[in-house]
PDB file of C-alpha atoms and ligand atoms in Angstrom:
ATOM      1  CA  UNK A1411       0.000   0.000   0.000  1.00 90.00           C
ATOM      2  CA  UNK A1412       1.440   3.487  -0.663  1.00 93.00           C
ATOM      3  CA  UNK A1413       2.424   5.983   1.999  1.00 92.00           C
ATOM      4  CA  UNK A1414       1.092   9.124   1.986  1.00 94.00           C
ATOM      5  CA  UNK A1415      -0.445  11.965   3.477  1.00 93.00           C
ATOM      6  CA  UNK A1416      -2.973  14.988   2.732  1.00 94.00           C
ATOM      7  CA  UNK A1417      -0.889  18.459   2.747  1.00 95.00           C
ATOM      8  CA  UNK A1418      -2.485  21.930   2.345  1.00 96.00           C
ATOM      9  CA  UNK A1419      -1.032  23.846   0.030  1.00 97.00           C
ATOM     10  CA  UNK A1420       0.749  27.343   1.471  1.00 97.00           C
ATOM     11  CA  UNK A1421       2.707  29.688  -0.439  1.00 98.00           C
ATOM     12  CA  UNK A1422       3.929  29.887  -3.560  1.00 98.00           C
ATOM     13  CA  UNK A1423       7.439  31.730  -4.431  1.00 98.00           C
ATOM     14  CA  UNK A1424       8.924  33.037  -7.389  1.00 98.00           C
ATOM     15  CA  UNK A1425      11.885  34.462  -8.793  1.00 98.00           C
ATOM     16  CA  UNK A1426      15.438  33.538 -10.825  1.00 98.00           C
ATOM     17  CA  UNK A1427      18.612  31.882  -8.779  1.00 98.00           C
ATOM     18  CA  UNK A1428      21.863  33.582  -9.328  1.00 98.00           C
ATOM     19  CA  UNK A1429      24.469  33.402 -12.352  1.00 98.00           C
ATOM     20  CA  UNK A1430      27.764  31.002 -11.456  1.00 98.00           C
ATOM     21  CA  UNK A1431      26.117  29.179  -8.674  1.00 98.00           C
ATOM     22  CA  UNK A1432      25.042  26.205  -8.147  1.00 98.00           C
ATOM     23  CA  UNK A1433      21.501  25.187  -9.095  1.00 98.00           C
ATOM     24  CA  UNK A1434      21.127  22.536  -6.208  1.00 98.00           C
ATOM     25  CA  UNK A1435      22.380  24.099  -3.364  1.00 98.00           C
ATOM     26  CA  UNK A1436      20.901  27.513  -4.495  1.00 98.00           C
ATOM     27  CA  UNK A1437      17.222  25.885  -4.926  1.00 98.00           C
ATOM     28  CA  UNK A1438      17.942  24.692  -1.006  1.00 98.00           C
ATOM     29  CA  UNK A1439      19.197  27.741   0.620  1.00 98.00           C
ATOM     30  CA  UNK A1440      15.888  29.564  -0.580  1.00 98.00           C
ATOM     31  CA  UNK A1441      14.528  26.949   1.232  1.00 98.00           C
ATOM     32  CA  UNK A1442      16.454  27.011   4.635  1.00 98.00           C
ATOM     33  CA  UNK A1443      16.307  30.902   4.017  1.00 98.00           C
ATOM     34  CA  UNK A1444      12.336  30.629   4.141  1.00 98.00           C
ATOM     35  CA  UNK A1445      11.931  27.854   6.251  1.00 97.00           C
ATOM     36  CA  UNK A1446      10.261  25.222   3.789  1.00 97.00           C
ATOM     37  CA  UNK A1447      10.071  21.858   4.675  1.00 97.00           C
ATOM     38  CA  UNK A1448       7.748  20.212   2.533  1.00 97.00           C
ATOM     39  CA  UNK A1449       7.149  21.045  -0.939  1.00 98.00           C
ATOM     40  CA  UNK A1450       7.413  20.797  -4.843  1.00 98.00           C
ATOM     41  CA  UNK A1451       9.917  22.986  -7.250  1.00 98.00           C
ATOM     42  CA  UNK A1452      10.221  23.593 -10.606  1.00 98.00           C
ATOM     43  CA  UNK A1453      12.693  25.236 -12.987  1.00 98.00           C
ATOM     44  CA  UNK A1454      13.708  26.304 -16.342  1.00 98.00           C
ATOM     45  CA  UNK A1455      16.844  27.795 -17.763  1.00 98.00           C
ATOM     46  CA  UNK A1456      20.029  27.314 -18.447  1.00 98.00           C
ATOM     47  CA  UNK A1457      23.360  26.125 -17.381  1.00 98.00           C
ATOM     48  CA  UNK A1458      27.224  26.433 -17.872  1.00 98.00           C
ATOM     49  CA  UNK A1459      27.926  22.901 -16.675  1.00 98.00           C
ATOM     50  CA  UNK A1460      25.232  20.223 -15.170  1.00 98.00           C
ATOM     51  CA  UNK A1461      26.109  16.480 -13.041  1.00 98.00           C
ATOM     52  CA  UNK A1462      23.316  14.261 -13.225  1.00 98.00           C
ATOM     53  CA  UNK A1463      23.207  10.878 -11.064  1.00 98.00           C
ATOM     54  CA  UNK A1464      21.941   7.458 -12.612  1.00 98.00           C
ATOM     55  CA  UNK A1465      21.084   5.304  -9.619  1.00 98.00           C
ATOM     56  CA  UNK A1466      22.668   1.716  -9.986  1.00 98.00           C
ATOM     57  CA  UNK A1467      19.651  -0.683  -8.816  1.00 98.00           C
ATOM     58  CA  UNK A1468      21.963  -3.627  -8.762  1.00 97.00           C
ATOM     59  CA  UNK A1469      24.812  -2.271  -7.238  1.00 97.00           C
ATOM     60  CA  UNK A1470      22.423   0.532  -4.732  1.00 97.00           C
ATOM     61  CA  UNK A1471      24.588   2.926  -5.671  1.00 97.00           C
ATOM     62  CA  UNK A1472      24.907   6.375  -7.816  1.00 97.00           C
ATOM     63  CA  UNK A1473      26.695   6.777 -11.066  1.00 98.00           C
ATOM     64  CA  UNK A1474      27.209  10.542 -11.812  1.00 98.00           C
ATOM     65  CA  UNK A1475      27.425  12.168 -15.504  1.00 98.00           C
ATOM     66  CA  UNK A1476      29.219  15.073 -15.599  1.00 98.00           C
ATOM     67  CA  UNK A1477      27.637  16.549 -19.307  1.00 97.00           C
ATOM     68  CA  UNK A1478      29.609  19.780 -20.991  1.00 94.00           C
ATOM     69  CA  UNK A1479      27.411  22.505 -21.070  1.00 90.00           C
ATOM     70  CA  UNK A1480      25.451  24.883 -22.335  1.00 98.00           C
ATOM     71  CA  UNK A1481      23.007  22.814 -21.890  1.00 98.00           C
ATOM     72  CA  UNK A1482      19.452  24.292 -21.474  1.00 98.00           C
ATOM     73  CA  UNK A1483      17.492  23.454 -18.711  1.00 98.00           C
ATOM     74  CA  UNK A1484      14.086  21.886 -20.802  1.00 98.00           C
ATOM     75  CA  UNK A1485      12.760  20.718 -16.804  1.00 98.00           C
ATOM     76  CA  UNK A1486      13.137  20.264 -13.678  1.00 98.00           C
ATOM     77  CA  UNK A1487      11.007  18.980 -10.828  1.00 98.00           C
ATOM     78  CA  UNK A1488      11.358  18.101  -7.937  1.00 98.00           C
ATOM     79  CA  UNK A1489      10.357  17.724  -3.922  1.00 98.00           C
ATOM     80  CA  UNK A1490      11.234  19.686  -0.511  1.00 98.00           C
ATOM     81  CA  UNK A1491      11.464  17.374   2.578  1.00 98.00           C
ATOM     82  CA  UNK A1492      13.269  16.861   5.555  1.00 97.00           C
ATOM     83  CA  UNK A1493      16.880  15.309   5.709  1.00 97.00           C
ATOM     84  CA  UNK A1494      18.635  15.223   8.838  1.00 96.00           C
ATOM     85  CA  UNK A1495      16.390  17.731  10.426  1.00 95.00           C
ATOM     86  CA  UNK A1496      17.411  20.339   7.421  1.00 96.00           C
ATOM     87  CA  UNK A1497      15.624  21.184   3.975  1.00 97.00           C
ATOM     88  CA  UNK A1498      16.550  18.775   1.000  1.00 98.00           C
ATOM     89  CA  UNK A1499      15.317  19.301  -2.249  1.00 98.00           C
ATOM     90  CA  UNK A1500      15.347  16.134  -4.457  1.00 98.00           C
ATOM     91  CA  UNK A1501      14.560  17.247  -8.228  1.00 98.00           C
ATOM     92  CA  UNK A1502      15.422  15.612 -11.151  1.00 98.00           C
ATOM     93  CA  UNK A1503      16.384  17.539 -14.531  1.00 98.00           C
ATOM     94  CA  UNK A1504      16.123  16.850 -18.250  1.00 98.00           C
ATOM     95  CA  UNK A1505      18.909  18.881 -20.063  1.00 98.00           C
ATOM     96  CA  UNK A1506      19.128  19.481 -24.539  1.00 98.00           C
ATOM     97  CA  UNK A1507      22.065  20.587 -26.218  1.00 97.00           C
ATOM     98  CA  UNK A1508      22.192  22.527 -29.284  1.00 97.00           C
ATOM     99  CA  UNK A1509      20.629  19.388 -31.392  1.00 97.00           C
ATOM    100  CA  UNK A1510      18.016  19.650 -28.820  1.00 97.00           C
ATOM    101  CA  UNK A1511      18.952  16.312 -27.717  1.00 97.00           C
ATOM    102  CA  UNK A1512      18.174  15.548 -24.154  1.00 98.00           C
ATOM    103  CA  UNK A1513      19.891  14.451 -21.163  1.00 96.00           C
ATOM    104  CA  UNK A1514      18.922  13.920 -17.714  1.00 97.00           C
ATOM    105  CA  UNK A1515      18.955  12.041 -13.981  1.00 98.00           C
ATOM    106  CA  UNK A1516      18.803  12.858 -10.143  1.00 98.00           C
ATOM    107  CA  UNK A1517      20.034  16.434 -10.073  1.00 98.00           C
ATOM    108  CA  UNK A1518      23.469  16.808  -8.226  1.00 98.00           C
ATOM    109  CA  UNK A1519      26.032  19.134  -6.664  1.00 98.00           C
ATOM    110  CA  UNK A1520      28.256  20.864  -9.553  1.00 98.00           C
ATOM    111  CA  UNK A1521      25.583  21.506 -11.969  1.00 98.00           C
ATOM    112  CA  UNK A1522      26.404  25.659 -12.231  1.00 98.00           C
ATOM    113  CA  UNK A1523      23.809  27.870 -13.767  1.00 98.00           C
ATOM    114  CA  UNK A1524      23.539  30.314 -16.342  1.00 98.00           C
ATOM    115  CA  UNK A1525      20.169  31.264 -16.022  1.00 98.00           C
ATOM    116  CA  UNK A1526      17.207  30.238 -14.145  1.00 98.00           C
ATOM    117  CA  UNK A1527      13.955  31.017 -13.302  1.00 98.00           C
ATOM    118  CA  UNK A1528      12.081  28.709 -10.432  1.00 98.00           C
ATOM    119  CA  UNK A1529       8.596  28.532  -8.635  1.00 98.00           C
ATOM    120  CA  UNK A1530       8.697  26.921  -5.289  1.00 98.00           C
ATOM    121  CA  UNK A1531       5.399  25.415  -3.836  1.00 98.00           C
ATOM    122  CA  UNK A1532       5.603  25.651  -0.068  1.00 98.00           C
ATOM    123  CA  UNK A1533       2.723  22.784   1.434  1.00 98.00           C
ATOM    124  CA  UNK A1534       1.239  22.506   5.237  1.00 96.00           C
ATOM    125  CA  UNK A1535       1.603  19.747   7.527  1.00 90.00           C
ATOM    126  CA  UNK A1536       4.336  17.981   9.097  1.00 89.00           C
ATOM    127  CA  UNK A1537       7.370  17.736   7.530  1.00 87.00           C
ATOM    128  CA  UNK A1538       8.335  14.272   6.012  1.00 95.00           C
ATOM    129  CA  UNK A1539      11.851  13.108   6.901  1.00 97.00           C
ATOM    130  CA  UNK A1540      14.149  10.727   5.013  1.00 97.00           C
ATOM    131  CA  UNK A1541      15.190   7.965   6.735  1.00 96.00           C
ATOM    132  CA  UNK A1542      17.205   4.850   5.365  1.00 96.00           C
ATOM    133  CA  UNK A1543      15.313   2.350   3.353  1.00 95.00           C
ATOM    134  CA  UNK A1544      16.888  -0.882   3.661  1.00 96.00           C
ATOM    135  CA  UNK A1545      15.536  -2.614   0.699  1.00 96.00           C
ATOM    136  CA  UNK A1546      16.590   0.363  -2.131  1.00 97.00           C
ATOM    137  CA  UNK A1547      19.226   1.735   0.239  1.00 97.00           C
ATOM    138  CA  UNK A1548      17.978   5.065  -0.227  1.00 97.00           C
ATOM    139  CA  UNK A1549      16.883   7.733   1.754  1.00 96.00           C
ATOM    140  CA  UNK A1550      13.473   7.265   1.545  1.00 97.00           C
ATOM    141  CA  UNK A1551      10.297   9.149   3.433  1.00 95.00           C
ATOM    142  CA  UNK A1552       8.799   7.858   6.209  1.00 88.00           C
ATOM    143  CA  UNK A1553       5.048   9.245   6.634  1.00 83.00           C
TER     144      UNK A1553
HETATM  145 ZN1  LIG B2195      16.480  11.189  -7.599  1.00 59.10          ZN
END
């Protein structure tokens, strides 16, 4: 049976992350910044440089592609919970070059931005945490 639980939503934010930094950790300091602990984010843009992870289901682990920008930033969605007591944005990104061929996987540290524009969805309600999932290995929610 899935886990879940009925959240309110809150407020909504709006605005466009800074040139040279980098997109992950940017996307969660607006969110330790404002205090958001549950939510959804999404994105558009571009970037200088991205790192996408593949996660490994035989081997529970993550491969990371480092991909050669510019790359354009086609999506990106993603989810605000709780990790270790602190904000953690999970999003995944799809990425096209100048063929407009895609690219894409788990976002991760060291993708830098060019340009980016994002809407953050804050939700009510208690916070999910992540907490180690033995079976994927993952840091998985607990509800
Ligand atoms: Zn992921």
């Amino acid at each position: 049976m899935a886990d879940y639980r009925k959240v309110k939503s809150s407020k909504i934010y709006m605005g466009r992350l800074s040139h040279d930094a980098d997109l992950l950790e940017e996307l969660t300091a607006v969110c330790i910044k404002e205090g958001i602990t549950l939510g959804r984010v999404e994105a558009i843009g571009a970037i200088k440089k991205g790192k996408v992870g593949y996660y490994d289901q035989s081997k529970r682990e993550y491969a990371f592609l480092d991909l050669n920008g510019p790359l354009e930033i086609t999506a990106l969605k993603g989810n605000i919970s709780l990790k270790e007591g602190t904000p953690f944005v999970h999003a995944h990104v799809t990425l096209s070059d100048n063929a407009g061929q895609c690219f894409g996987g788990h976002l991760a540290p060291g993708t830098i931005i060019f340009a980016c524009e994002f809407i953050i969805h804050s939700f009510e309600g208690e916070a999910f945490e992540r907490h180690f999932d033995e079976v994927t290995r993952l840091p998985l929610w607990k509800i």
